[in-house]
Amino acid sequence: MTTALYRRYRPDTFADLVGQEHVTVPLMQALKSDRVAHAYLFSGPRGCGKTTSARILARCLNCAEGPTDTPCGKCDSCIELARGGSGSVDVVEIDAASHNGVDDARELRERAAFAPARDRYKIFILDEAHMVTTQGFNALLKLVEEPPPHVRFVFATTEPDKVIGTIRSRTHHYPFRLVPPGILTDYMAKLADAEGATIASGVLPLVVRAGGGSVRDSLSVLDQLIAGSGEGGVTYERAISLLGFTDATLLDDAVDAIAAADGASLFGVVSRVIETGHEPRRFVEDLLERLRDLIVLAASGQAGVQALAVDAEDARERLIDQSRRLGLVRASRAGDLVNDALTAMIGATSPRLHLELLCARLIAADAQQGAAVAVTAVAPAAAAAPVAKSAPAQPATATPVPAQPVPAQPAPAQRAAPAPASHRSPPPWEVPDEPVASAMTPPAIAQVASPPAPSAPPTSAPAGGGLAAARAAVAAAREETARDESATSTVPVVKPAAASAPSATRPAATSTPSAAAESDTVRAPTGDVASGPEDAALVRRRWDEVLGTLERRRVTWTMVKQSGQVASVEGGVLKLAFDNPALAARFSAGAHAENVALAVRETLGLHVRVEGVVGPAGGAGVPVTSSAPHGASQRASGASSEPPMPDEPPSDDEDMSADDAQAPSAHLTGADVIASMLGGTIIND
């Protein structure tokens, strides 16, 4: 049989007290200056050192070398009142919970009349003083107000408000406090080393949390874990199972599912919580604690790391990443929902039902936000001109135009912009799927669709000469363009296409074979195809490894790491959610999706097709594609009798920068260059 840990390491001096400097320093100064009061009131939570401080004060007052702020530890009084001592005859400890009546107060008055047997003072320590009745306090009032010179009183209580005011006003009140987690964790580690116990990483924060800031309670928990540990010491798994806390893996999976608005994964976490025997209310409480940490990080950034009760570096990095993906607004909203659910679960007969309803509310809140993002992104796009490959107008001298021009669909603008009054946009139900980024393009770079070229006298120059020269110039410019784009650019790059004014009416479907062939390479797996919440949880858990593999593609890696997060994995399709519609369009426009798919295949062995969506919702995001609108091409082909012209060869989006433009032909100068490159119209006098 061994002595309890909190008894073996009970402080003997004020210097040994942990986290109570606001009390010990004034008391030591009063002892040094010999200004000791006749009565003290020590208040504070349980296990924070009130009774221990009263015993230390008694040692300091009755020390042979005292009164002193540091007991000698050698005299009879110091030895008897030390750790494991038998107690002094002149120091009387009374449990006020069982001695709280008038008769007990009268007996104390009789004992106080006698002088000390050996020491300097007769000291009365009344523990749980708030339990004394009003009649008992009234019986002690005269003695406490005017005690004999050899008597000192120390009242210790957890509820100072219940001590009557006439007693409280005649004492020096010192409020004790709970010990901060950081100080208490270091103290626990020091005692564990003194005991020779091996403590796994992450166990001590659980001990401190279970103790609630009380030193005695924390020492009792640590003593229990050490007593039940095996040869490997105190393990993290043993600690969470014994203390009833939720495993950090479950909390990580729950937060990842909330960040991605993945309902299947979130309800899967609920099933695991029930299967492992965790109490649903404790899980909700731990989830609220995690959300609190994420809110602090999202609100204060790196400076908030100091406010976290986390020691491991990898755990801190994980929390920082979760706070970035969840965001301050969503984390705060989720915290409110979890807090309301925690209150509703008090006394609930079906806690699992409340937990599942909480999960539904969390997903529904994100679904509403995703729907709002979708409406905001798509509504302006429906009112804008369709996005397709740009077709600058051919100079009037190169293309014969009849005297009465045939009305035709104008060439779509390279950047979406409000259509002129003479070219109204089609109804919303006829608007094809087009990049959402077109609605978010800044006005400074938006280009208005050029109107049809006016009538001009035909010339003898061939109609296709300017087109061939412009295409040759574009091909030469693309070969000289750098491979990587700027990582900070958020404006999606649209492929320019040199064509004459009639080319705006050719079908856009001719540009789809290359994109279809490109996507087939990802769509044809040779191994396991990812589908389901289990694969989504796997991808989220090992997403850092996927990013490490993707790092060799610097542009894609920067875009995905800073702004993308795993939304869902369904039917072999991995959806990455972007809060910014322009980033989602840029991701879908180039080879970024294929790069991510290759990284997932190399790292996890899963064959997926990657898509970029807008909004946080897992399956409710707005998909973004980079192909030309089919509706626009059909309308254009129906409005023109010109035969479709051959499309230019496909090119890699990463070969074009945002500043690239079609190079003018060598023989074009002056007004012809303006008409060809800037879409201007030559007006003949």
XYZ file of C-alpha atoms in Angstrom:
685
model
C 0.000 0.000 0.000
C 1.341 3.404 -1.001
C 0.488 6.898 0.141
C -1.567 8.988 -2.245
C 0.403 11.150 -4.611
C -1.159 14.406 -3.399
C -0.127 13.581 0.170
C 3.432 12.611 -0.707
C 4.023 15.851 -2.594
C 2.109 18.231 -0.329
C 4.020 21.562 -0.156
C 5.848 22.437 3.056
C 6.612 26.080 2.233
C 4.945 28.915 0.388
C 7.620 28.646 -2.297
C 6.443 25.107 -3.106
C 2.867 26.180 -3.848
C 2.022 26.051 -7.560
C 0.205 28.868 -9.329
C -0.753 30.905 -6.236
C 1.874 33.648 -6.305
C -0.796 36.323 -5.906
C -1.425 34.898 -2.413
C 1.939 33.572 -1.278
C 3.958 36.711 -2.061
C 1.819 39.083 0.118
C 1.704 36.528 2.928
C 5.473 36.094 2.903
C 5.936 39.859 2.909
C 3.587 40.210 5.893
C 5.592 37.575 7.769
C 8.870 39.329 6.954
C 7.590 42.677 8.231
C 5.905 41.066 11.268
C 2.475 42.443 10.355
C 0.488 39.266 10.855
C -3.272 39.609 11.312
C -5.252 37.761 13.983
C -7.673 36.157 11.472
C -7.417 35.080 7.828
C -10.008 33.911 5.311
C -8.695 31.628 2.537
C -11.254 31.030 -0.221
C -11.154 29.313 -3.572
C -12.015 26.096 -5.447
C -11.238 22.731 -3.958
C -7.753 21.349 -4.210
C -5.995 24.663 -4.877
C -4.049 24.900 -1.581
C -6.225 26.625 1.028
C -5.768 24.143 3.890
C -2.152 23.516 2.898
C -1.453 27.259 3.044
C -3.079 27.418 6.484
C -0.714 24.682 7.739
C 2.279 26.442 6.176
C 1.222 29.707 7.845
C 1.055 27.873 11.175
C 4.585 26.513 10.625
C 5.872 29.998 9.831
C 4.270 31.520 12.942
C 5.361 28.804 15.393
C 8.825 28.150 13.944
C 11.620 28.437 16.516
C 13.308 30.975 14.239
C 10.106 32.797 13.451
C 7.837 34.312 12.730
C 9.485 33.810 9.341
C 8.416 33.419 5.740
C 10.537 30.262 5.388
C 10.224 27.586 8.122
C 13.487 26.060 9.281
C 12.209 22.490 9.056
C 14.307 21.418 12.061
C 12.391 22.509 15.147
C 9.671 20.358 16.709
C 6.854 22.536 15.411
C 8.147 22.432 11.820
C 8.650 18.663 11.922
C 5.206 17.973 13.388
C 3.455 20.176 10.809
C 5.560 18.987 7.873
C 4.526 16.487 5.207
C 3.668 13.222 6.950
C 3.958 14.789 10.419
C 1.786 13.853 13.397
C 0.445 17.355 13.947
C 1.056 19.907 16.671
C -0.902 20.165 19.886
C -1.079 23.942 19.518
C -2.472 23.821 15.969
C -6.113 22.708 16.004
C -7.804 21.708 12.716
C -11.599 21.652 12.930
C -13.924 20.283 10.267
C -16.657 22.895 10.295
C -18.944 20.650 8.260
C -19.451 18.425 11.322
C -18.754 21.013 14.036
C -20.993 23.860 12.996
C -23.388 24.426 15.864
C -23.563 26.734 18.849
C -22.229 24.066 21.235
C -19.140 23.558 19.063
C -18.549 27.316 19.002
C -18.762 27.497 22.788
C -16.271 24.629 23.154
C -13.865 26.446 20.823
C -14.158 29.596 22.958
C -13.237 27.610 26.065
C -10.185 26.055 24.382
C -9.025 29.440 23.110
C -8.859 30.753 26.665
C -5.911 28.479 27.488
C -2.361 29.488 26.555
C -0.310 27.435 24.076
C 1.290 24.300 25.514
C 4.650 24.803 23.804
C 4.597 27.068 20.765
C 4.207 30.792 20.276
C 0.565 30.812 19.131
C -2.512 28.622 19.446
C -3.825 28.475 15.899
C -7.351 27.339 14.950
C -7.893 26.212 11.332
C -11.610 25.936 10.444
C -11.998 24.000 7.189
C -15.259 24.310 5.207
C -16.111 27.403 7.213
C -19.190 28.144 5.110
C -20.907 25.150 6.757
C -21.015 26.893 10.147
C -24.507 28.036 10.989
C -25.419 31.637 11.590
C -25.889 30.920 15.301
C -22.450 29.320 15.463
C -20.828 32.327 13.780
C -22.640 34.662 16.145
C -21.263 32.678 19.079
C -17.732 33.081 17.672
C -18.130 36.728 16.731
C -16.825 38.242 19.958
C -13.845 35.881 20.051
C -12.886 36.592 16.431
C -13.333 40.332 16.910
C -11.167 40.565 20.050
C -9.121 37.377 20.402
C -6.462 36.777 23.063
C -2.916 37.733 22.011
C -1.877 34.091 21.654
C -4.774 33.059 19.355
C -4.835 33.122 15.534
C -7.735 32.056 13.280
C -7.616 30.745 9.702
C -10.949 30.114 7.940
C -10.838 28.033 4.746
C -13.910 27.865 2.503
C -14.988 27.267 -1.068
C -17.963 29.637 -0.728
C -16.914 32.870 0.994
C -20.309 34.460 0.335
C -21.879 32.089 2.851
C -19.612 33.349 5.623
C -21.556 36.057 7.420
C -20.364 39.577 6.797
C -19.527 40.319 10.432
C -16.961 37.518 10.417
C -15.678 38.205 6.910
C -15.089 41.884 7.653
C -12.790 41.010 10.569
C -10.423 38.863 8.512
C -7.814 39.319 5.806
C -9.321 37.689 2.735
C -7.000 35.881 0.283
C -8.782 34.337 -2.744
C -7.076 31.272 -4.214
C -7.536 30.417 -7.884
C -7.405 27.430 -10.190
C -3.966 26.726 -11.602
C -3.494 27.551 -15.314
C -3.152 24.495 -17.605
C 0.382 25.315 -18.744
C 1.777 25.634 -15.219
C -0.086 22.545 -14.026
C 1.111 20.470 -16.991
C 4.738 21.301 -16.240
C 4.176 20.434 -12.583
C 2.622 17.068 -13.519
C 5.564 16.278 -15.790
C 7.991 17.094 -12.984
C 6.213 14.760 -10.554
C 5.993 11.996 -13.172
C 9.758 12.189 -13.657
C 10.238 12.058 -9.892
C 8.097 8.911 -9.779
C 9.985 7.347 -12.687
C 6.789 6.899 -14.712
C 6.712 6.929 -18.520
C 3.933 9.184 -19.797
C 2.940 9.086 -23.477
C 2.528 12.271 -25.474
C -0.885 13.868 -25.079
C -1.688 12.217 -21.730
C -0.761 15.097 -19.421
C -3.173 17.569 -21.106
C -5.914 15.005 -20.526
C -4.898 14.739 -16.861
C -4.966 18.517 -16.447
C -8.317 18.741 -18.195
C -9.764 16.002 -15.986
C -8.465 17.816 -12.911
C -10.122 21.052 -13.973
C -7.283 23.234 -12.680
C -7.279 21.646 -9.220
C -3.845 20.412 -8.193
C -5.197 17.758 -5.841
C -7.687 16.408 -8.388
C -5.026 16.323 -11.108
C -2.620 14.466 -8.832
C -5.331 11.937 -8.004
C -5.963 11.304 -11.722
C -2.239 10.992 -12.442
C -1.847 8.614 -9.507
C -4.648 6.445 -10.883
C -3.107 6.298 -14.364
C 0.358 5.459 -13.050
C -1.059 2.737 -10.811
C -2.882 1.134 -13.746
C -0.041 1.406 -16.275
C 1.963 -1.548 -17.532
C 5.553 -1.926 -18.630
C 5.074 0.562 -21.441
C 3.967 3.284 -19.055
C 0.818 5.364 -19.350
C -0.413 5.167 -22.963
C -2.728 7.604 -24.688
C -5.279 4.898 -25.493
C -5.417 3.761 -21.873
C -5.841 7.355 -20.682
C -8.749 8.250 -22.984
C -10.537 4.976 -22.233
C -10.109 5.379 -18.486
C -10.924 9.091 -18.328
C -13.773 8.885 -20.845
C -12.432 11.480 -23.273
C -12.968 11.275 -27.017
C -10.125 10.049 -29.177
C -8.471 12.849 -31.148
C -8.903 10.828 -34.356
C -12.687 10.931 -33.989
C -12.603 14.680 -33.412
C -10.347 15.201 -36.444
C -12.659 13.159 -38.671
C -15.710 15.023 -37.362
C -14.164 18.453 -37.981
C -12.973 17.420 -41.457
C -16.477 16.243 -42.315
C -17.990 19.499 -41.043
C -15.471 21.559 -43.030
C -16.330 19.639 -46.212
C -20.076 19.473 -45.395
C -19.854 15.708 -45.933
C -22.916 14.263 -44.239
C -22.018 10.632 -44.901
C -18.641 10.948 -43.191
C -20.111 12.892 -40.261
C -22.784 10.290 -39.579
C -20.098 7.633 -39.924
C -18.241 9.316 -37.065
C -21.431 9.161 -34.984
C -21.653 5.420 -35.601
C -18.039 4.976 -34.517
C -18.707 6.994 -31.357
C -21.579 4.700 -30.397
C -19.734 1.509 -31.365
C -16.688 2.377 -29.256
C -18.856 3.023 -26.202
C -18.270 6.763 -25.914
C -20.931 8.810 -24.214
C -22.607 11.046 -26.832
C -22.757 14.027 -24.496
C -19.043 13.740 -23.707
C -18.324 13.586 -27.448
C -20.350 16.771 -28.006
C -18.524 18.440 -25.132
C -15.132 17.480 -26.596
C -16.249 18.637 -30.045
C -17.209 22.017 -28.588
C -13.760 22.237 -26.992
C -12.156 21.534 -30.373
C -14.311 24.143 -32.108
C -13.269 26.640 -29.456
C -9.624 26.047 -30.377
C -10.419 26.460 -34.073
C -12.297 29.714 -33.435
C -9.332 31.088 -31.494
C -6.941 30.168 -34.311
C -9.227 31.515 -37.032
C -9.663 34.804 -35.186
C -6.057 35.400 -34.111
C -3.928 33.359 -36.521
C -0.536 32.101 -35.391
C -0.710 34.212 -32.247
C -3.571 32.045 -30.996
C -1.386 28.940 -30.782
C -0.245 30.024 -27.322
C -3.842 29.841 -26.086
C -4.185 26.173 -27.040
C -3.728 23.361 -24.543
C -1.758 21.350 -27.116
C 1.894 20.440 -26.808
C 2.585 18.255 -29.850
C 3.746 20.163 -32.918
C 1.866 17.906 -35.338
C -1.365 18.465 -33.393
C -0.886 22.230 -33.631
C -0.313 22.065 -37.372
C -3.445 19.951 -37.732
C -5.515 22.484 -35.796
C -4.134 25.366 -37.863
C -5.061 23.560 -41.079
C -8.568 22.788 -39.803
C -9.130 26.402 -38.765
C -8.066 27.578 -42.231
C -10.451 25.207 -43.991
C -13.376 25.808 -41.662
C -13.039 29.583 -41.345
C -14.100 31.912 -38.562
C -17.731 32.344 -39.618
C -18.450 28.651 -40.101
C -16.557 27.657 -36.939
C -18.493 30.204 -34.882
C -21.810 29.054 -36.315
C -20.927 25.407 -35.669
C -19.907 26.275 -32.114
C -23.298 27.873 -31.471
C -25.110 24.804 -32.788
C -22.971 22.415 -30.742
C -23.428 24.515 -27.602
C -27.210 24.512 -28.028
C -27.191 20.754 -28.564
C -25.041 20.238 -25.474
C -27.574 22.135 -23.385
C -30.467 20.164 -24.878
C -28.757 16.846 -24.106
C -28.868 17.444 -20.335
C -31.262 14.831 -18.995
C -32.160 13.605 -22.492
C -33.460 10.041 -22.724
C -32.066 9.521 -26.235
C -28.678 11.260 -26.483
C -27.816 9.574 -29.792
C -30.894 11.101 -31.414
C -29.826 14.563 -30.257
C -26.326 13.920 -31.614
C -27.664 12.904 -35.030
C -29.953 15.932 -35.116
C -26.927 18.090 -34.359
C -25.069 16.561 -37.309
C -28.048 17.256 -39.563
C -28.141 20.900 -38.439
C -24.421 21.317 -39.083
C -24.741 19.949 -42.622
C -27.936 21.908 -43.300
C -26.283 25.170 -42.257
C -23.444 24.586 -44.719
C -25.886 23.501 -47.425
C -27.749 26.799 -47.068
C -24.483 28.697 -47.326
C -23.479 26.668 -50.388
C -26.822 27.391 -52.045
C -26.359 31.103 -51.392
C -22.892 30.968 -52.945
C -24.279 29.127 -55.964
C -27.053 31.679 -56.517
C -24.602 34.549 -56.127
C -22.197 33.007 -58.619
C -24.646 31.754 -61.266
C -27.140 34.626 -61.346
C -24.710 37.212 -62.754
C -23.405 34.604 -65.203
C -26.900 34.082 -66.584
C -27.154 37.790 -67.376
C -23.706 37.990 -68.943
C -22.586 37.014 -72.414
C -21.574 33.340 -72.847
C -17.887 32.665 -72.335
C -16.042 31.062 -75.228
C -12.810 31.388 -77.103
C -12.175 34.974 -78.097
C -12.451 35.822 -81.761
C -11.134 39.275 -82.579
C -12.727 40.874 -85.586
C -10.931 40.577 -88.895
C -10.080 43.906 -90.549
C -12.676 45.187 -92.979
C -10.137 45.175 -95.807
C -9.590 41.436 -95.545
C -13.149 40.098 -95.520
C -15.822 41.075 -98.053
C -19.073 42.033 -96.370
C -22.382 42.312 -98.211
C -24.139 45.651 -98.405
C -26.905 44.427 -96.084
C -25.171 42.534 -93.249
C -26.937 39.426 -92.059
C -27.775 39.592 -88.333
C -25.634 37.097 -86.520
C -24.694 36.230 -82.953
C -21.787 38.433 -81.837
C -18.453 36.893 -80.990
C -18.405 35.957 -77.292
C -16.142 38.065 -75.143
C -12.986 36.670 -73.623
C -14.194 37.893 -70.231
C -17.859 37.977 -69.313
C -19.406 41.449 -69.300
C -22.938 42.874 -69.474
C -24.209 42.504 -73.022
C -25.154 45.658 -74.990
C -28.795 46.526 -75.438
C -28.692 45.377 -79.081
C -27.475 41.917 -78.045
C -29.590 40.781 -75.112
C -28.639 37.606 -73.269
C -30.812 34.493 -73.690
C -33.285 33.459 -70.981
C -31.789 31.785 -67.887
C -33.122 28.354 -68.870
C -31.185 28.504 -72.135
C -27.898 29.584 -70.598
C -25.385 26.728 -70.981
C -23.003 25.508 -68.291
C -20.221 28.050 -68.240
C -17.399 28.970 -65.881
C -18.683 30.616 -62.740
C -15.589 32.783 -62.753
C -17.107 34.826 -65.548
C -19.417 36.428 -63.040
C -16.559 37.348 -60.785
C -14.218 38.893 -63.356
C -13.154 42.435 -62.395
C -14.541 45.143 -64.644
C -11.040 46.404 -65.380
C -10.253 43.314 -67.496
C -13.722 42.563 -68.828
C -14.052 42.956 -72.581
C -17.348 43.775 -74.242
C -18.284 41.577 -77.194
C -17.502 43.298 -80.461
C -20.487 44.081 -82.701
C -20.539 42.779 -86.266
C -18.233 44.616 -88.614
C -20.038 47.226 -90.755
C -20.304 47.108 -94.493
C -17.109 47.718 -96.372
C -16.199 47.537 -100.048
C -14.744 44.155 -100.901
C -11.104 43.950 -101.755
C -9.060 41.534 -103.724
C -7.224 40.262 -100.661
C -8.125 36.672 -99.778
C -10.402 36.266 -96.790
C -8.271 33.643 -95.048
C -4.889 35.337 -95.318
C -5.198 37.353 -92.123
C -6.534 34.330 -90.247
C -3.603 32.119 -91.195
C -1.079 34.801 -90.299
C -2.724 35.463 -86.940
C -2.760 31.746 -86.129
C 0.902 31.439 -86.972
C 1.704 34.379 -84.717
C -0.307 32.867 -81.860
C 1.475 29.528 -82.209
C 4.851 31.254 -82.098
C 3.858 33.254 -79.031
C 2.707 30.139 -77.203
C 5.981 28.346 -77.805
C 7.849 31.194 -76.126
C 5.528 31.417 -73.079
C 6.903 30.180 -69.727
C 5.583 26.864 -68.425
C 4.388 27.918 -64.988
C 1.833 30.615 -64.265
C 1.957 33.091 -61.454
C 0.751 31.354 -58.259
C -0.929 34.485 -56.944
C -3.098 35.172 -59.990
C -6.773 34.471 -59.365
C -8.141 35.403 -62.821
C -8.860 32.299 -64.927
C -6.962 32.153 -68.191
C -9.182 31.689 -71.243
C -7.700 30.298 -74.440
C -7.575 32.980 -77.150
C -8.631 31.946 -80.617
C -7.871 33.999 -83.709
C -10.803 33.975 -86.071
C -12.653 36.334 -88.366
C -16.045 37.796 -87.590
C -17.962 34.960 -89.282
C -15.998 32.460 -87.174
C -18.008 33.539 -84.146
C -20.914 31.569 -85.602
C -19.156 28.229 -85.871
C -20.091 25.521 -83.353
C -17.977 25.331 -80.222
C -18.409 21.557 -80.057
C -15.354 21.130 -82.268
C -13.131 21.977 -79.301
C -14.473 19.183 -77.107
C -12.669 16.060 -78.441
C -9.353 17.031 -76.883
C -10.969 17.743 -73.513
C -12.873 14.468 -73.682
C -9.729 12.566 -74.515
C -7.914 14.312 -71.694
C -10.578 13.400 -69.137
C -10.705 9.792 -70.348
C -7.188 9.270 -69.105
C -8.396 9.917 -65.571
C -11.728 8.223 -66.031
C -10.242 4.852 -66.975
C -8.862 3.357 -63.764
C -6.820 0.210 -63.640
C -7.129 -0.388 -59.886
C -9.428 0.569 -57.028
C -11.984 3.256 -57.746
C -12.734 5.556 -54.799
C -16.386 5.949 -53.910
C -18.010 6.502 -50.544
C -17.476 8.238 -47.211
C -14.736 5.802 -46.203
C -12.569 6.875 -49.135
C -13.381 10.533 -48.433
C -12.202 10.120 -44.840
C -9.050 8.368 -46.078
C -8.255 11.161 -48.531
C -8.784 13.842 -45.865
C -6.673 11.980 -43.324
C -3.737 11.627 -45.746
C -4.252 14.853 -47.661
C -0.901 16.223 -46.482
C 0.833 13.255 -48.142
C -1.057 13.926 -51.369
C 0.058 17.565 -51.259
C 3.631 16.392 -50.732
C 3.412 14.312 -53.908
C 1.769 17.210 -55.757
C 4.504 19.653 -54.755
C 6.470 19.016 -57.938
C 3.613 20.768 -59.794
C 4.185 24.111 -58.140
C 1.262 26.000 -59.671
C -1.298 23.306 -58.904
C 0.202 22.663 -55.470
C 0.023 26.347 -54.492
C -3.568 26.699 -55.660
C -4.828 23.544 -53.921
C -2.872 23.996 -50.684
C -3.942 27.596 -50.135
C -7.554 27.513 -51.284
C -8.805 23.966 -51.902
C -10.221 21.315 -49.602
C -11.649 17.851 -50.114
C -15.419 18.141 -50.444
C -16.521 14.590 -51.237
C -15.664 11.376 -53.063
C -18.633 9.960 -54.953
C -18.740 7.597 -57.900
C -15.014 7.819 -58.509
C -15.127 11.637 -58.588
C -13.076 13.628 -56.083
C -14.526 17.113 -55.654
C -12.307 19.925 -54.416
C -14.198 22.894 -52.980
C -13.011 26.472 -53.528
C -14.635 29.423 -51.766
C -13.665 31.718 -54.634
C -15.509 30.944 -57.896
C -12.633 32.396 -59.914
C -10.207 29.912 -58.370
C -12.595 27.045 -59.068
C -12.831 28.098 -62.707
C -9.067 28.438 -62.991
C -8.589 24.980 -61.476
C -11.006 23.429 -63.966
C -9.573 25.327 -66.934
C -6.137 23.713 -67.055
C -4.374 20.480 -66.256
C -4.636 21.041 -62.504
C -7.353 18.410 -62.050
C -5.259 15.773 -63.823
C -2.230 16.678 -61.688
C -4.229 16.174 -58.491
C -5.646 12.886 -59.778
C -2.129 11.606 -60.501
C -0.960 12.648 -57.027
C -3.877 10.800 -55.403
C -3.160 7.738 -57.515
C 0.543 7.688 -56.627
C 0.003 8.342 -52.909
C -3.157 6.407 -52.047
C -3.557 4.030 -54.975
C -7.041 5.389 -55.697
C -8.168 6.205 -59.215
C -10.357 9.262 -59.203
C -11.486 11.994 -61.524
C -11.000 15.413 -59.927
C -13.464 18.271 -60.283
C -13.419 21.780 -58.882
C -16.613 23.052 -57.278
C -17.645 26.305 -55.649
C -18.680 26.537 -52.024
C -18.045 24.470 -48.898
C -20.807 21.922 -49.465
C -19.513 18.478 -50.356
C -21.937 17.475 -53.071
C -23.809 20.760 -53.405
C -20.970 22.787 -54.846
C -21.371 24.429 -58.224
C -19.295 22.508 -60.779
C -17.056 24.595 -62.995
C -15.976 23.509 -66.461
C -13.575 24.988 -68.933
C -15.190 23.930 -72.192
C -17.067 26.335 -74.443
C -20.822 26.671 -73.921
C -22.731 24.267 -76.122
C -25.862 26.383 -76.139
C -23.968 29.357 -77.489
C -22.389 27.278 -80.244
C -25.748 25.844 -81.270
C -27.353 29.276 -81.428
C -24.394 30.634 -83.328
C -24.424 27.797 -85.859
C -28.150 28.236 -86.359
C -27.763 31.949 -87.048
C -25.081 31.607 -89.700
C -24.819 29.669 -92.920
C -21.051 29.731 -92.918
C -19.424 26.273 -92.823
C -17.632 25.466 -89.545
C -13.980 26.341 -89.636
C -11.359 23.921 -88.310
C -10.549 24.480 -84.667
C -7.067 25.281 -83.539
C -5.035 22.492 -81.940
C -5.501 22.067 -78.190
C -2.963 23.653 -75.938
C -2.005 23.407 -72.272
C -3.455 26.164 -70.139
C -0.267 26.305 -68.152
C 1.533 27.415 -71.314
C -0.500 30.629 -71.434
C -0.149 33.415 -68.927
C -2.789 35.963 -68.068
C -0.965 38.626 -70.054
C -0.671 36.623 -73.292
C -2.487 38.035 -76.319
C -2.729 37.231 -79.975
C 0.231 38.580 -81.835
C -0.743 40.589 -84.905
C 0.350 39.490 -88.294
C 3.453 41.094 -89.669
C 1.623 42.858 -92.501
C -1.088 44.385 -90.265
C -0.487 47.957 -89.169
C -2.358 50.929 -87.814
C -6.124 50.631 -87.767
C -5.945 47.007 -88.919
C -4.003 46.046 -85.783
C -6.582 47.805 -83.588
C -9.417 46.030 -85.364
C -7.670 42.660 -85.153
C -6.271 42.761 -81.619
C -8.659 45.040 -79.733
C -11.912 44.267 -81.502
C -12.258 47.773 -82.879
C -14.519 48.755 -85.767
C -13.271 50.722 -88.769
C -15.739 53.473 -89.650
C -15.496 54.636 -93.241
C -16.360 58.263 -93.927
